[in-house]
Amino acid sequence: MRKRVVITGAGALTATGEGAEALWQAVVRGDSGIGRVSLDGNGAAAAGGLAAARVPDFDAERFVSQKKTLKVMARDIQFAVAGAALAAKDARLGPGLDPERCGVIVGAGVLNHEIEELAVSIGNSLDGAGRLDLRRFGEEGIPSLFPLWLLKYLPNMPACHISILLNFQGMNNTITTGATSGLQAIGEAFRILERGDADLLLAGGAESKVNPVGLSEYQVLGVLSESASENPKAAYRPFDAGADGFVVGEGAGFLVLEELEHARKRGASIIAEVVGFGSSSDTGLGEAMQAALGEAGIRPDRLGYLQASGIGLPEEDLREILAIQGIFNGAGRRLVVSASKPVTGFTGFASGALDVIVSSYALKNQIIPPTLNFKRPRVPLGFRLLAEPKAGDIRFAMTNACGLNGHSASLITKAWRDTR
Amino acid sequence: MKTRRVVITGLGAVTPLGNNVGDTWRALREGKSGIGRITLFDAGTFPTKIAGEVKHLSPDGWASADPGFKRLGRNSLFALEAAREAFDDAGIDRKKMDSRRVGIYMGAGDGGFDFGEYAAIVSRSIRKEDSSVDAWGYFRESAGRVNPETLVEQEPCQVIRHLAHYFGAKGFLSNCLTACAASSQAIGEAAEVIRMGHAEVMISGGSHSMIHPLGVAGFNLLTALSTQNDPPERASRPFDRTRDGFVLSEGAGVVILEELEHAKKRDARIYAELTGYGGTADAFRLTDPHPAGRGAVRAMRLALEDANVRPENVDCINAHGTSTQLNDQIETQAVKEVFGETARRIPMSSIKSMLGHMIAAAGAVELVASVLTIREGVIPPTINYRTPDENCDLDYVPNHARRAAVDTVLSNSFGFGGQNIDMRHET
């Protein structure tokens, strides 16, 4: 028998605040965390600054037992540790867990380094013409680097730090599928619990690209909204005719996933049940959604609403629209779709996990969230987006993640009604 | 519940010992080293000047076949080559396969990073007056200079994107990055995908290259690499008392995993069955393994339990055996803890003595070697073994390959961060 898997805790950290409830409230109210940031890291609204959704006044020390460990944690890792700690607290995890049956699955990818850390070393390694001289780098550049530099930015370190902080000695994995990573991590955690290889897993993702390296890379890829410089809060508008790219956010989203009987035994409060997952290639969102529906054993018309990836890049939104239409085969007019990214910004590895928090809270509260900034579609959607939150009778919610050189993943959660 | 059985029907490898499975395996049997001086960049003043580089492999064929493959990173090139070999080896007819039931799960690392280009951008954004970095200057320089396709190649997920594109696979897709354990973990999870009925065929393994200035510098700073540069082929000496670190290398290993009935129906040649997988975390330290090897012990036990086999029925262990002081000692201790008195009777060799450490690709290539060990009855040696270490007192198959009837192999992979993966496969 496959085990049943439930969500018993959620932790979010975004520009909208700390905690899953803060995220949910911001999404329901359409209260965007996007603003202007300066590239120099002080967060002040500088003239000519860029639009982004930065986590304000983040105090990492609160989340670690030893302050010195922060030195070997990139900001993304600090977020991950904080998000995991918030989720663990929300799930009221305490002593009495079997550490060998608890694990960590994190969605991650390339972590941006701080330029200052390499600048001194590079400065010491230039030839007369200002070019990098590897001979000099070997002699003077390497010794002037922070000795643990590599560890600070290894993508598997978030999962490692979390396992140490919580003493979780079971399954440990880091999923790197681009912007799909966070959702994929939750899907794989679901599978591990389903097959009985763990009792409890912390799963989610974290990312921080609101920095010169991250922002310049998105600029190179041509994915940043140009209109955001004039009107930061209104520019990010997935599925809208005026969509012209995304606005970068940062943060972490983590969930405590637990085998049902384990959750019941410790008297956990259950937010929602996970019932289906699918993943596929970048052109395979339809296949991923179909696989998730197949595992959940439901027809598409049973979905109460769909938390879309809605990345806000016109071509990629179109791909998601077509995939949804393909699944609903023209009968999706009643389907309500929501996208959270205009509120949180595009949070990359964290985004899918944050969206599962949103869809789980939608199931818990029986409220479908609106989509901020959406006015009119570029193409006929075949589904609806809301301007205001709406109470509804939602049994099943689907959460999608795709886009930006990532892959496609889809997860189905079910409202929790204890039928014992 | 785990009734669906998983078999291995195709093998592929690109390594410092050869750009296919046959060449690599022949060299492993002969005890040859693939380690040499670094030629990919000038490492003349680096503490470590040696590595295991893949040689004579051109991306041109791929680039001319498909514009999407125009700027392949080394890791992508290795993966495509090894996956094509494995897929052809499995003899799966692409026209007949159900693409929704063919998945991919790879172990990955970050893609290549053009350090020279990066340094050029940084050097132009350092303020003359106080040597601080002008962030806006960096932003402008970078935005005007970096090629988007090269940039995308840095993302670890780019490899599976290329593979999905090339094979037209629409099934379960994933990619994990768990340092030195990555490709073993990928293969273990891929097997679970098939066992649970979410795919019939999985293309799985790992691909990686960290032989670039920041990779070597980063590991040098952690004092993880051997600095015994002369002669290069002697540097990797797992379990030898004089070992002083691992030797970085690069490449890819890919296997085709298939549901048993699916393989039988198409009369596939079955190399071996993958019967057990276990994964744990040390939850101890970032780089050091737990002193009692608690995660490693449990990973081995979980794999044996999963395969429903007793320790004394294991014929051979493919060691993680990195040639670092700590790993080799603690791996030895952990094997003794799991196998008790029988530990001394079980041959345990490390092919990293010949291949170096391919990081995210290591476990997959070790699985390929384990499968061939079963098939051909030859255990590849641990070369460069000269000075016994009292803390490493098992049978490491020193210096010469050995003929032996092998039905069951246990393959160990342990990673920075304390991730431990174990797999067991048999005929």
XYZ file of C-alpha atoms in Angstrom, chain B residues 122 173 176 182 203 207 221 235 270 306 322 347 372 391:
14
model
C 35.179 42.523 -12.356
C 12.371 14.439 -15.418
C 19.988 16.285 -8.457
C 24.931 12.938 -7.128
C 18.067 7.563 -18.776
C 28.098 14.366 -15.878
C 41.640 25.973 -0.480
C 48.808 10.815 -7.111
C 19.989 -7.417 -19.558
C 16.063 -2.847 0.302
C 38.614 9.049 -2.824
C 37.310 -7.432 -2.270
C 30.995 -5.049 -16.096
C 43.604 1.974 9.651
